[in-house]
mmCIF file of C-alpha atoms in Angstrom:
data_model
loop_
_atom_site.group_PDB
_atom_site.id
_atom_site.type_symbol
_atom_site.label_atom_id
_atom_site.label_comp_id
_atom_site.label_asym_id
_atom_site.label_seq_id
_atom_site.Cartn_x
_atom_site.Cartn_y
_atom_site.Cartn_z
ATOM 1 C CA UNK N 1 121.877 95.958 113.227
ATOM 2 C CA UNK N 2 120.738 92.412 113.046
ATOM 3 C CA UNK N 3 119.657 92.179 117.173
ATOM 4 C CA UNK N 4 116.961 93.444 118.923
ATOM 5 C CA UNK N 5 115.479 93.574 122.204
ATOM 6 C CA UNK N 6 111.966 92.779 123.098
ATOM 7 C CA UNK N 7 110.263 94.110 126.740
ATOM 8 C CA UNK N 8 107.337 92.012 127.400
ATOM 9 C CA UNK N 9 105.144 93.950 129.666
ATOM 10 C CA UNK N 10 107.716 96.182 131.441
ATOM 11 C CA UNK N 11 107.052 97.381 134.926
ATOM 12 C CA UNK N 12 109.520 99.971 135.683
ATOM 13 C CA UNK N 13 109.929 103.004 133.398
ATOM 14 C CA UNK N 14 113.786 103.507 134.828
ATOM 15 C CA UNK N 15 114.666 99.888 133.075
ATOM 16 C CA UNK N 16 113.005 100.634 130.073
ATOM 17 C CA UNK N 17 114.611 104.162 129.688
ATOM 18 C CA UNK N 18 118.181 102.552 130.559
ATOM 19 C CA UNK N 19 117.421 99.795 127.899
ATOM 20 C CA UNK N 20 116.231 102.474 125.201
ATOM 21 C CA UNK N 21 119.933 104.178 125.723
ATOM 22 C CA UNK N 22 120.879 100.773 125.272
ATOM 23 C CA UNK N 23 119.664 100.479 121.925
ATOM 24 C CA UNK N 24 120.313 104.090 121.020
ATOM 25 C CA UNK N 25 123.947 103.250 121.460
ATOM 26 C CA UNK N 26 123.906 100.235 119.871
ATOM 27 C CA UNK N 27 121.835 100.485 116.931
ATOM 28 C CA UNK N 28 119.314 98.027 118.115
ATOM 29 C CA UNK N 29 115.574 98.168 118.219
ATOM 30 C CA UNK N 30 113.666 98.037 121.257
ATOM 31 C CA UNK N 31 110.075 96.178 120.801
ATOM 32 C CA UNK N 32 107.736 97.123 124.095
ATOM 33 C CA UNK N 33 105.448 94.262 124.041
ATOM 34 C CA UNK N 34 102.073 96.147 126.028
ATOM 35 C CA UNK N 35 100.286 96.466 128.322
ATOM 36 C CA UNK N 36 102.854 98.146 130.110
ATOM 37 C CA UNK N 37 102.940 98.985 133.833
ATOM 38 C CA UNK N 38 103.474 102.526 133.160
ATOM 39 C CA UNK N 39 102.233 104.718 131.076
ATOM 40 C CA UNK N 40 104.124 104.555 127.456
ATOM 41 C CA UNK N 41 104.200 108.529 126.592
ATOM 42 C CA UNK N 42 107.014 111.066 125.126
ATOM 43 C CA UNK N 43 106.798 112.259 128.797
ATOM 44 C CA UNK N 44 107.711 109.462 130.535
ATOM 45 C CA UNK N 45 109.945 107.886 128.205
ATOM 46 C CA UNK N 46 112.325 111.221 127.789
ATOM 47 C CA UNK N 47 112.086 111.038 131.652
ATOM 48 C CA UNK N 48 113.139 107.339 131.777
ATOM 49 C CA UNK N 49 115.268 107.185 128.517
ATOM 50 C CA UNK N 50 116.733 111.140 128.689
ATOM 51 C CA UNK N 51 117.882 112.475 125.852
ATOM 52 C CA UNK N 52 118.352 109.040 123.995
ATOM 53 C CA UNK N 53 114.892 108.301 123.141
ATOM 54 C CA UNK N 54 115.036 110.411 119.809
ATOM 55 C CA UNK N 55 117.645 108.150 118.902
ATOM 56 C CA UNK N 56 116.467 105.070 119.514
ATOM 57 C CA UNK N 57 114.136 102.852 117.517
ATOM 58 C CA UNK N 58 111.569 101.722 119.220
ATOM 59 C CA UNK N 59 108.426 99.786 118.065
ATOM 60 C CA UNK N 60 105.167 99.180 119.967
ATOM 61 C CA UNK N 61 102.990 95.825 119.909
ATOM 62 C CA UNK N 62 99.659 96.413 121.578
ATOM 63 C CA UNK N 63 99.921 92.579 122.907
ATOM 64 C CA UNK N 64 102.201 89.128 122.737
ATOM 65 C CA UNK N 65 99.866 88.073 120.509
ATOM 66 C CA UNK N 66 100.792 91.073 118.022
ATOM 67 C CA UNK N 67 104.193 90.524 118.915
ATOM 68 C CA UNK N 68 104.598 86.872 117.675
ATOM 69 C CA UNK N 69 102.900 87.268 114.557
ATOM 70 C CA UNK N 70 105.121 90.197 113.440
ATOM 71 C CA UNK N 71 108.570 87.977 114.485
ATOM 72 C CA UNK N 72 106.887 84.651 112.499
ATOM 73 C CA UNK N 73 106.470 86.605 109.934
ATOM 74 C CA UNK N 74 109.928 88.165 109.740
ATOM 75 C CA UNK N 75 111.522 84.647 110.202
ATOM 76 C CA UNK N 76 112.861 85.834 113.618
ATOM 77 C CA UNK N 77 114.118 83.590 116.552
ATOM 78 C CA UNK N 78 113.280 84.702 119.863
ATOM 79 C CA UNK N 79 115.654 84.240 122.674
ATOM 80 C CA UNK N 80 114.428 84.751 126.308
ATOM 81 C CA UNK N 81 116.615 85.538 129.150
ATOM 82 C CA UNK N 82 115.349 83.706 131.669
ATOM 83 C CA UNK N 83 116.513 82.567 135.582
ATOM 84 C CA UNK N 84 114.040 79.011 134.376
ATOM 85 C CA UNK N 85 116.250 77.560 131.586
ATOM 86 C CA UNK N 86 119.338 75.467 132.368
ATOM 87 C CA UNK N 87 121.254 76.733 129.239
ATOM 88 C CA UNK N 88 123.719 79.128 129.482
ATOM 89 C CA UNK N 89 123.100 82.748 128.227
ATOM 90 C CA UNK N 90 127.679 81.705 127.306
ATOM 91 C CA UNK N 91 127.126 78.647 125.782
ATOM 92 C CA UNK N 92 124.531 79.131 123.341
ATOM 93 C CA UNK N 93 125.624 80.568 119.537
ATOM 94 C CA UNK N 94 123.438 84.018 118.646
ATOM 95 C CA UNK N 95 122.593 84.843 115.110
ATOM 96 C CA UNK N 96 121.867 88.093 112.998
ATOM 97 C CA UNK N 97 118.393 88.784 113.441
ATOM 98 C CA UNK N 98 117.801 87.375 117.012
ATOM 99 C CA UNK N 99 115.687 89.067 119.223
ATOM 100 C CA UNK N 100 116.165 89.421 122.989
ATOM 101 C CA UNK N 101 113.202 88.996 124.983
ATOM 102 C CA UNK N 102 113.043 89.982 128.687
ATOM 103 C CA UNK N 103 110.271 89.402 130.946
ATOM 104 C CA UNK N 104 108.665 91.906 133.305
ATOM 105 C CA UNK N 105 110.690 93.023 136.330
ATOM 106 C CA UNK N 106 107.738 91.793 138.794
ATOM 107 C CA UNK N 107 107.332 87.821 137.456
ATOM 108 C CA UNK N 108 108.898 87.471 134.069
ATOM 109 C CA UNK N 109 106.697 85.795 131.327
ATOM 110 C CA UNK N 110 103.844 83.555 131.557
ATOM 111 C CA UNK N 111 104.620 79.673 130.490
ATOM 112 C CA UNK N 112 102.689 79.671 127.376
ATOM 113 C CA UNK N 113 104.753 82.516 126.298
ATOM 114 C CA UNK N 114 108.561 81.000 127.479
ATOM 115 C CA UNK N 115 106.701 77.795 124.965
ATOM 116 C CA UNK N 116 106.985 80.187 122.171
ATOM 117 C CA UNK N 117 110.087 81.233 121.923
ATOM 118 C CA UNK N 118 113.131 79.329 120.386
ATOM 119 C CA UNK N 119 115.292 79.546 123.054
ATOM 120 C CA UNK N 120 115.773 80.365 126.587
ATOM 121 C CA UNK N 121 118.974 81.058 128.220
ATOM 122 C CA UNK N 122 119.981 82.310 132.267
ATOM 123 C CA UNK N 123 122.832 83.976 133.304
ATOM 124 C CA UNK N 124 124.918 81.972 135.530
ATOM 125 C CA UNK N 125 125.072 83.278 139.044
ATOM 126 C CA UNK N 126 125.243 82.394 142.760
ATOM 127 C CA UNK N 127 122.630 79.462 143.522
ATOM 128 C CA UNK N 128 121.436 81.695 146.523
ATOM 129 C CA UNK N 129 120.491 84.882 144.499
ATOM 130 C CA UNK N 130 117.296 85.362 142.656
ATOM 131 C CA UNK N 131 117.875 87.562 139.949
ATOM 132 C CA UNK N 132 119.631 90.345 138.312
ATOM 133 C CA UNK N 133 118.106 93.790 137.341
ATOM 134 C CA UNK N 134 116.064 93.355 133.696
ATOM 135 C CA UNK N 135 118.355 95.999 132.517
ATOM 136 C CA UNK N 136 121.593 95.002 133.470
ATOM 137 C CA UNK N 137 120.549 91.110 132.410
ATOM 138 C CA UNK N 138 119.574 92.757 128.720
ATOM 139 C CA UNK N 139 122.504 94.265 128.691
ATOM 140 C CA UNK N 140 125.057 91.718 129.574
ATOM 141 C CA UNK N 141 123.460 89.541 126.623
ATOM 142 C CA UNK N 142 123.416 91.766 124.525
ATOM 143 C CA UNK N 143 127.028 92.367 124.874
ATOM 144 C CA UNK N 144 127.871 88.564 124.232
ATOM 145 C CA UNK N 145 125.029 88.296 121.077
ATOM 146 C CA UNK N 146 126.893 91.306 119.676
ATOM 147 C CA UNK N 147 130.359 90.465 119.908
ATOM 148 C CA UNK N 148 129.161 86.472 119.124
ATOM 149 C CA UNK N 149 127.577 88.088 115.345
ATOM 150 C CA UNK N 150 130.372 90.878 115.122
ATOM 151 C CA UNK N 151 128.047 93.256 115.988
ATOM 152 C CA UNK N 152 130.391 96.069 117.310
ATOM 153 C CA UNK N 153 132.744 96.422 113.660
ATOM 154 C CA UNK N 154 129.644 98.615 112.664
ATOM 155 C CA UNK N 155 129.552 101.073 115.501
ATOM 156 C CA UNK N 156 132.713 103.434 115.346
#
């Protein structure tokens, strides 16, 4: 598959499990971007993640800094879901070989990290509401980035 997803500094175990059967089911790779606020072990991600983590990829960056030097180097664009852009996570085109970055549950990303990325996108919503669940927010975009690239023909 030609999307991942990227977890920068994830705080709840539960969301990261429910984004790892994400990406078993989709083919994608999951990138946990550490430190994480949990401990990252087969233990807790087989709790968090069931049965799907031995199907899911999943690759580990010790920091951001890691991170962005392994996506620059692989040509990647990084997209960040975001409630701080004004574009629309619906009116933006996705590519092959995009990567979906969400921020920690607790306070998202720092600023000089949003700087780096190539794009950053919100889900419309109510003006009163604050946010959606990391999971369900991954999840929703990745939906529209795979049907945007044709990413479901492969999975049948």
């Amino acid at each position: 598959m030609d999307l991942d997803i990227a977890l920068y500094q994830p705080d709840i175990a539960n969301n990261t499990g429910t984004l790892i059967r994400l990406a078993a089911c989709m083919g994608l790779t999951l990138h946990i971007i550490h430190p994480a606020g949990f401990p990252i072990s087969p233990k807790i991600l087989a709790r968090a993640g069931l049965d799907y983590v031995e199907h899911a990829a999943i690759r580990e960056h010790v920091n951001f800094a890691s991170f962005h030097l392994w996506r620059t180097t692989q040509s990647r664009r990084l997209v960040l879901l975001t409630t701080k852009s004004a574009h629309s996570a619906y009116d933006v085109r996705y590519a092959p070989g995009d990567i979906l970055m969400l921020g920690r549950e607790s306070a998202g990303v720092p600023d000089a990290v949003a700087e780096t990325t190539e794009l950053r996108v919100r889900i419309p919503m109510l003006p009163e509401r604050r946010s959606l669940n990391v999971a369900l927010a991954g999840a929703m975009i990745v939906g529209e980035a795979m049907r945007q690239i044709d990413g479901f023909t492969s999975l049948s």
